[in-house]
Amino acid sequence: MAMAGGRSRVGFLILCVMMMICVGGSAYGEVCIPRKHAALFVFGASLFDTGNNNYINTSAISGINIFPYGQTFFKYPSGRFTDGRVIPDFIAEYARLPLPLPYLFPAYQTYTDGTNFASGGSGALVETHRGFVIDLKTQLANLRNVNRILRNRHGDAETNKLVSNSIYLFNVGTNDYTARVTENSSVLLSYSADEYVKIVVGNLTSVVQDIYKMGGRKFGFLGIAPLGCLPSLRARVNGTAGSCLEEANELAKQHNKELSLVLQNLERKLQGFKYSFTNYYDLVSQLMNFPSKYGFKEGMVACCGSGPYRGYSTCGGRMGVKYELCENPSDHVFFDPSHYSERAAQIIAHQMWSGNGNTTGPYNLRSLFQD
Ligand SMILES: *[C@@H]1O[C@H](CO)[C@@H](O)[C@H](O)[C@H]1NC(C)=O
Ligand SMILES: *[C@@H]1O[C@H](CO)[C@@H](O)[C@H](O)[C@H]1NC(C)=O
Ligand SMILES: *[C@@H]1O[C@H](CO)[C@@H](O)[C@H](O)[C@H]1NC(C)=O
Ligand SMILES: *[C@@H]1O[C@H](CO)[C@@H](O)[C@H](O)[C@H]1NC(C)=O
Ligand SMILES: *[C@@H]1O[C@H](CO)[C@@H](O)[C@H](O)[C@H]1NC(C)=O
């Protein structure tokens, strides 16, 4: 307690000094943002959503605002697709920022620590779950709106500093790929797998380029997991116990390869562009296949759901169907058929924050924040 108090007093003093430098340099009395302060802006789908879907009409694909969602950390269903915190919550904690509020949270937001635009079920393509999610282009439009608000409140100079110091964090594609293999949409099936991956990554890339044009410089990406081995997709495979839907795994691998190449190109092309890419395909395979190495008891069967691998999305009694719930979500890699438990999310977030070598590079998030 004493330690924490001491540290926060020192933090307050540093903040004051920075504020004074900043106010001294500001001609119009603009409210100033500490120099070098990095905010966190989050984009993507359910692995990153901290509650946006609560504020849109999305009954068809969501309905996770019921027990046992949220049981571990918040003790109430927080709008997150898991028992506790999601990956960006941990990233924010490591960066000493508050937990990212959903952009649509209906209260005053300062935005100087960032905000979260992610929406469960969304993809890079507007076709993916259209009408039930906030698609990536709309997430970008929402960032533009935040930018306008920041300029009004703080002026251009302060806002430009914040925009270029901030981290823009993405996890995009999972729903585009699962929609392709599980739903019979003619628009999506008219492309070959190769073309489809290029279109998904292409749409993600154009959003990244637009943020760069707005002044964004530091980007973080989480790749795609072995999707075919999620409990929800294993449940669809008949045959050998433990087998995965290989078509989905192939799409995930191709996506990670394509995104990695595109990011290397952007780094060459765009001056000052810096990124962190975590290709966690192998990490998730390890978690699923060797759970005990990471302190889990179960890597394949979800904590909450029904049917094979508890792979049917009935957690919480959605659709009025009975479901099973494990005793301790932290024993499971997956909380529900498509989403990690809080403990697995923490392991993944830690890899993004401080990992290096083959999984996270060329920067990790810690070095992007400190830069
Ligand atoms: C929400 O969506 C459902 C299902 O599509 C629809 O029946 C309902 O009218 C919608 N509600 C609102 C307020 O738009
Ligand atoms: C998908 O559509 C094709 C062509 O219309 C049809 O042959 C196939 O049975 C459908 N598959 C499913 C799973 O609905
Ligand atoms: C983005 O996705 C659409 C389909 O929604 C596609 O027609 C378009 O070519 C994609 N854009 C890029 C740059 O890949
Ligand atoms: C899986 O096997 C069961 C029992 O043999 C069958 O009823 C079901 O339709 C099969 N599902 C798929 C997706 O092939
Ligand atoms: C990284 O990948 C290379 C080539 O695939 C491999 O030889 C090396 O052992 C890997 N390093 C780690 C730390 O996994």
XYZ file of C-alpha atoms and ligand atoms in Angstrom:
441
model
C 0.000 0.000 0.000
C 2.704 2.468 1.050
C 4.696 1.577 -2.049
C 1.735 2.134 -4.330
C 0.933 5.471 -2.695
C 4.552 6.599 -3.020
C 4.723 5.597 -6.619
C 1.516 7.381 -7.546
C 2.699 10.572 -5.776
C 5.878 10.484 -7.837
C 3.779 9.830 -10.934
C 1.610 12.822 -10.073
C 4.637 15.076 -9.662
C 6.062 13.966 -13.005
C 2.691 14.606 -14.612
C 2.542 18.108 -13.072
C 6.026 18.957 -14.331
C 5.090 17.763 -17.797
C 1.848 19.728 -17.661
C 3.702 22.910 -16.703
C 6.155 22.563 -19.563
C 3.214 21.975 -21.824
C 1.017 24.859 -20.601
C 4.023 27.181 -20.784
C 4.415 26.375 -24.454
C 0.775 26.754 -25.364
C -0.356 30.166 -26.558
C -4.107 29.679 -26.390
C -4.487 28.010 -23.021
C -5.273 24.686 -24.653
C -5.701 21.900 -22.143
C -2.542 19.985 -22.570
C -1.745 16.314 -22.874
C 1.528 15.246 -21.248
C 4.332 15.058 -23.780
C 5.040 11.536 -25.002
C 1.765 10.263 -23.636
C 0.640 7.251 -25.700
C -3.043 6.353 -25.919
C -4.394 2.960 -26.982
C -6.964 2.753 -29.786
C -8.389 -0.734 -30.332
C -9.954 -2.179 -33.504
C -11.335 -5.586 -34.302
C -13.822 -8.210 -33.158
C -14.852 -10.198 -30.097
C -11.354 -10.990 -28.830
C -10.847 -7.236 -28.417
C -14.388 -5.917 -27.784
C -14.882 -4.480 -24.284
C -18.622 -3.926 -24.689
C -19.541 -1.996 -27.853
C -22.089 -4.579 -28.930
C -24.165 -3.757 -25.863
C -25.118 -0.523 -27.584
C -26.134 -1.851 -30.995
C -28.971 -4.114 -32.031
C -27.163 -7.358 -32.402
C -29.363 -9.971 -30.767
C -28.711 -12.330 -33.645
C -25.059 -12.981 -32.919
C -24.309 -11.683 -29.471
C -26.352 -12.134 -26.323
C -23.345 -12.561 -24.070
C -24.570 -10.122 -21.488
C -25.637 -12.878 -19.145
C -24.064 -15.016 -16.454
C -21.525 -16.743 -16.579
C -19.855 -14.178 -18.851
C -17.780 -11.838 -16.688
C -17.867 -14.099 -13.636
C -14.116 -14.146 -12.929
C -12.968 -10.530 -12.806
C -15.845 -8.084 -13.092
C -18.369 -10.314 -11.283
C -21.008 -9.175 -13.740
C -21.408 -9.591 -17.513
C -19.320 -6.693 -18.806
C -20.072 -7.058 -22.507
C -16.826 -8.988 -23.010
C -16.900 -12.378 -24.699
C -15.199 -14.215 -21.837
C -15.190 -14.857 -18.099
C -12.993 -11.830 -17.307
C -10.647 -9.437 -19.041
C -9.841 -9.531 -22.746
C -6.454 -9.045 -24.424
C -6.589 -5.202 -24.748
C -7.455 -4.935 -21.045
C -4.127 -6.574 -20.214
C -2.245 -4.458 -22.760
C -3.748 -1.336 -21.144
C -2.733 -2.573 -17.680
C 0.850 -3.215 -18.821
C 0.911 0.294 -20.344
C -0.505 1.772 -17.095
C -3.611 2.988 -18.852
C -7.193 2.516 -17.613
C -9.124 -0.428 -19.072
C -10.269 0.632 -22.559
C -13.859 1.870 -22.514
C -16.061 0.881 -25.410
C -16.375 3.803 -27.825
C -20.172 3.576 -27.587
C -20.199 3.733 -23.773
C -22.759 6.470 -23.164
C -20.778 8.834 -20.948
C -18.217 11.592 -21.320
C -14.863 10.239 -22.490
C -11.603 12.181 -22.512
C -10.102 9.947 -25.252
C -6.627 11.022 -24.149
C -5.962 7.433 -23.016
C -7.664 6.078 -26.155
C -10.869 4.128 -26.596
C -12.053 0.804 -27.989
C -13.844 0.539 -31.348
C -13.881 -3.288 -31.618
C -17.176 -5.095 -32.185
C -17.760 -8.810 -31.675
C -18.637 -10.606 -34.909
C -17.152 -7.963 -37.183
C -14.660 -8.526 -39.958
C -12.521 -6.627 -42.419
C -15.278 -7.047 -45.018
C -18.535 -5.126 -44.761
C -20.349 -8.304 -45.840
C -19.318 -10.169 -42.673
C -22.352 -10.240 -40.337
C -23.580 -7.072 -41.986
C -26.268 -5.303 -39.977
C -25.278 -6.928 -36.691
C -21.825 -5.480 -36.080
C -19.704 -2.349 -36.367
C -17.573 -3.150 -39.402
C -13.959 -2.053 -39.737
C -14.710 0.937 -41.986
C -17.204 2.236 -39.439
C -14.621 1.686 -36.699
C -12.291 3.921 -38.724
C -15.046 6.539 -39.119
C -15.437 6.457 -35.340
C -11.710 7.140 -34.907
C -12.077 10.145 -37.217
C -14.850 11.397 -34.970
C -12.652 11.020 -31.867
C -9.936 12.891 -33.703
C -12.299 15.792 -34.393
C -13.342 15.910 -30.759
C -9.712 15.896 -29.579
C -8.868 18.762 -31.972
C -11.757 20.807 -30.614
C -10.739 20.184 -27.022
C -6.947 20.383 -27.250
C -6.087 22.090 -30.525
C -4.078 20.753 -33.427
C -0.591 20.767 -31.928
C -1.530 18.740 -28.848
C -3.695 16.375 -30.861
C -1.011 15.760 -33.466
C 1.405 14.738 -30.711
C -1.111 12.360 -29.209
C -2.057 10.865 -32.589
C 1.528 10.114 -33.531
C 2.489 8.729 -30.100
C -0.551 6.496 -29.804
C -0.780 2.777 -30.484
C -3.417 1.473 -32.915
C -4.111 -2.164 -32.088
C -5.831 -4.583 -34.507
C -7.192 -8.102 -34.530
C -9.152 -8.501 -37.719
C -10.098 -11.429 -39.958
C -11.348 -14.232 -37.725
C -14.998 -13.630 -38.586
C -14.321 -13.177 -42.289
C -12.720 -16.627 -42.321
C -15.190 -18.432 -40.079
C -18.047 -16.919 -42.113
C -16.456 -18.307 -45.242
C -16.216 -21.861 -43.927
C -19.471 -22.031 -41.954
C -21.948 -19.801 -43.755
C -23.193 -20.147 -47.284
C -22.783 -16.606 -48.532
C -22.535 -16.357 -52.315
C -20.651 -13.038 -52.228
C -17.921 -14.490 -50.091
C -17.638 -17.814 -51.905
C -17.149 -16.315 -55.361
C -13.457 -15.740 -54.564
C -10.761 -18.407 -54.287
C -9.173 -18.835 -50.844
C -6.097 -16.959 -52.084
C -8.086 -14.027 -53.427
C -10.234 -13.960 -50.326
C -7.246 -13.633 -47.984
C -5.829 -10.825 -50.150
C -9.156 -8.967 -49.983
C -9.383 -9.336 -46.203
C -5.796 -8.186 -45.669
C -6.295 -5.495 -48.358
C -9.209 -3.983 -46.449
C -7.237 -4.064 -43.206
C -4.262 -2.468 -44.970
C -6.299 0.403 -46.355
C -7.568 1.251 -42.860
C -3.981 1.210 -41.573
C -2.906 3.506 -44.410
C -5.752 5.909 -43.643
C -4.690 6.087 -39.995
C -1.127 6.719 -41.144
C -2.439 9.619 -43.254
C -4.194 10.954 -40.142
C -0.795 10.963 -38.400
C -0.767 7.515 -36.753
C 2.692 5.923 -36.666
C 2.642 2.998 -34.231
C 0.585 -0.082 -34.992
C 0.079 -3.416 -33.255
C -1.381 -6.539 -34.870
C -2.457 -9.866 -33.500
C -2.625 -12.518 -36.239
C -5.152 -15.308 -36.633
C -5.179 -18.464 -34.490
C -5.670 -22.021 -35.782
C -9.370 -21.285 -36.211
C -10.293 -24.780 -37.354
C -9.354 -26.054 -33.892
C -11.668 -23.735 -31.949
C -14.185 -25.869 -30.034
C -16.931 -24.385 -32.250
C -15.301 -25.683 -35.429
C -14.006 -28.960 -34.001
C -17.628 -29.677 -33.131
C -18.438 -29.573 -36.846
C -15.796 -32.083 -37.845
C -16.754 -35.717 -37.872
C -14.013 -38.311 -37.710
C -10.890 -38.742 -35.658
C -11.196 -37.402 -32.147
C -9.421 -34.082 -31.800
C -9.354 -33.273 -35.499
C -9.745 -29.717 -36.737
C -11.439 -28.040 -39.683
C -8.350 -27.809 -41.873
C -9.859 -25.402 -44.408
C -10.116 -22.773 -41.649
C -6.544 -23.433 -40.481
C -5.261 -22.943 -44.019
C -7.010 -19.567 -44.270
C -5.503 -18.530 -40.926
C -1.977 -19.514 -41.989
C -2.328 -17.725 -45.322
C -3.643 -14.618 -43.595
C -0.678 -14.489 -41.220
C 1.785 -14.894 -44.080
C 0.089 -12.253 -46.233
C -0.229 -9.753 -43.375
C 3.404 -10.227 -42.446
C 4.505 -9.449 -46.040
C 2.207 -6.439 -46.333
C 3.514 -4.988 -43.061
C 7.125 -5.361 -44.190
C 6.186 -3.447 -47.354
C 4.437 -0.689 -45.441
C 7.477 -0.275 -43.221
C 9.645 0.249 -46.307
C 7.137 2.551 -47.992
C 5.848 4.743 -45.154
C 8.334 6.900 -43.333
C 8.156 6.556 -39.546
C 5.749 3.614 -39.700
C 6.484 1.187 -36.854
C 4.669 -2.015 -36.048
C 4.444 -5.025 -33.841
C 3.043 -8.228 -35.309
C 2.265 -11.199 -33.085
C 1.771 -14.325 -35.141
C 0.363 -16.508 -32.393
C -0.751 -19.436 -34.533
C 1.892 -21.727 -33.018
C 1.393 -20.381 -29.508
C -2.314 -21.278 -29.592
C -1.496 -24.721 -31.017
C 0.811 -25.234 -28.049
C -1.848 -24.093 -25.585
C -4.368 -26.509 -27.110
C -2.057 -29.485 -27.433
C 0.087 -29.107 -24.302
C -2.219 -27.255 -21.883
C -0.500 -28.493 -18.738
C 2.781 -26.870 -19.809
C 0.961 -23.564 -19.339
C -0.958 -24.467 -16.199
C -4.242 -25.403 -17.883
C -6.097 -28.686 -17.432
C -7.969 -28.628 -20.738
C -6.936 -27.228 -24.120
C -9.654 -28.409 -26.470
C -12.977 -28.510 -24.630
C -14.531 -25.140 -23.791
C -15.471 -24.267 -20.213
C -18.984 -23.241 -21.172
C -21.197 -24.620 -23.926
C -22.766 -27.892 -24.999
C -22.241 -30.743 -27.429
C -18.885 -32.105 -28.618
C -15.987 -30.047 -27.150
C -18.771 -27.886 -25.646
C -18.562 -26.418 -29.126
C -22.194 -25.374 -29.474
C -22.718 -21.706 -28.565
C -25.252 -22.161 -25.806
C -23.186 -20.715 -22.932
C -25.433 -18.849 -20.510
C -28.508 -20.567 -21.875
C -28.546 -18.662 -25.164
C -31.382 -19.812 -27.354
C -32.983 -21.441 -24.340
C -30.713 -24.477 -24.553
C -29.176 -26.217 -21.542
C -25.429 -25.876 -21.258
C -22.535 -27.159 -19.211
C -20.200 -24.916 -17.193
C -16.797 -25.960 -15.840
C -15.820 -25.393 -12.240
C -12.854 -23.127 -12.895
C -12.534 -21.172 -16.182
C -8.802 -20.749 -15.550
C -8.365 -24.500 -16.098
C -9.509 -24.074 -19.713
C -7.838 -22.404 -22.678
C -11.299 -21.658 -24.084
C -14.088 -20.118 -22.056
C -16.838 -20.524 -24.646
C -16.742 -22.275 -28.043
C -14.960 -19.385 -29.824
C -13.265 -17.324 -27.119
C -10.294 -17.693 -24.798
C -10.575 -17.742 -21.048
C -9.188 -14.714 -19.253
C -6.068 -16.696 -18.328
C -5.360 -17.610 -21.951
C -5.974 -13.977 -22.969
C -3.368 -12.921 -20.418
C -0.767 -15.309 -21.826
C -1.421 -13.978 -25.335
C -1.320 -10.343 -24.177
C 1.963 -10.975 -22.410
C 3.434 -12.367 -25.626
C 2.290 -9.239 -27.511
C 3.675 -6.953 -24.821
C 7.114 -8.401 -24.223
C 7.549 -11.286 -26.680
C 10.281 -11.427 -29.256
C 11.884 -13.785 -31.739
C 9.658 -15.593 -34.193
C 6.310 -14.795 -32.621
C 6.415 -11.022 -32.023
C 8.337 -8.506 -34.114
C 9.977 -6.399 -35.314
C 8.914 -4.478 -32.176
C 6.914 -5.704 -29.226
C 4.186 -3.495 -27.780
C 6.275 -2.536 -24.774
C 8.942 -1.014 -26.988
C 6.324 0.764 -29.133
C 4.824 2.333 -26.020
C 8.217 3.321 -24.626
C 9.512 4.641 -27.929
C -33.273 -5.753 -33.619
O -33.059 -6.853 -34.482
C -34.116 -7.799 -34.453
C -33.677 -9.010 -35.273
O -33.152 -8.631 -36.512
C -35.380 -7.125 -34.972
O -36.449 -8.049 -34.933
C -35.717 -5.924 -34.063
O -36.811 -5.233 -34.572
C -34.523 -4.971 -33.992
N -34.776 -3.934 -32.998
C -34.511 -2.647 -33.211
C -34.793 -1.733 -32.075
O -34.081 -2.230 -34.277
C -24.341 -24.077 -49.954
O -24.811 -23.693 -51.223
C -24.524 -24.633 -52.238
C -24.933 -24.023 -53.581
O -26.113 -23.260 -53.463
C -25.303 -25.934 -51.926
O -25.045 -26.903 -52.892
C -24.835 -26.440 -50.550
O -25.577 -27.581 -50.170
C -24.973 -25.379 -49.476
N -24.330 -25.833 -48.244
C -24.850 -25.631 -47.013
C -24.044 -26.115 -45.879
O -25.918 -25.056 -46.845
C -12.334 -4.770 -49.676
O -13.409 -5.650 -49.629
C -14.308 -5.568 -50.717
C -15.432 -6.537 -50.410
O -16.092 -6.081 -49.267
C -13.576 -5.856 -52.005
O -14.442 -5.728 -53.091
C -12.415 -4.894 -52.159
O -11.650 -5.216 -53.303
C -11.508 -4.975 -50.926
N -10.481 -3.933 -51.003
C -9.178 -4.198 -51.033
C -8.255 -3.029 -51.079
O -8.737 -5.335 -51.017
C -21.590 -35.955 -38.054
O -21.970 -37.284 -37.739
C -23.285 -37.386 -37.204
C -23.500 -38.841 -36.777
O -22.897 -39.731 -37.679
C -24.283 -36.919 -38.281
O -25.601 -36.995 -37.779
C -23.967 -35.471 -38.645
O -24.795 -35.003 -39.693
C -22.504 -35.312 -39.093
N -22.172 -33.918 -39.261
C -21.456 -33.432 -40.280
C -21.199 -31.960 -40.283
O -21.031 -34.120 -41.188
C 12.565 -19.307 -35.389
O 12.353 -19.832 -36.667
C 13.494 -20.425 -37.248
C 13.175 -20.816 -38.674
O 11.878 -21.275 -38.811
C 13.912 -21.617 -36.368
O 15.053 -22.241 -36.904
C 14.193 -21.128 -34.953
O 14.465 -22.212 -34.118
C 13.002 -20.355 -34.396
N 13.342 -19.757 -33.121
C 12.576 -19.861 -32.060
C 13.070 -19.140 -30.839
O 11.520 -20.466 -32.047
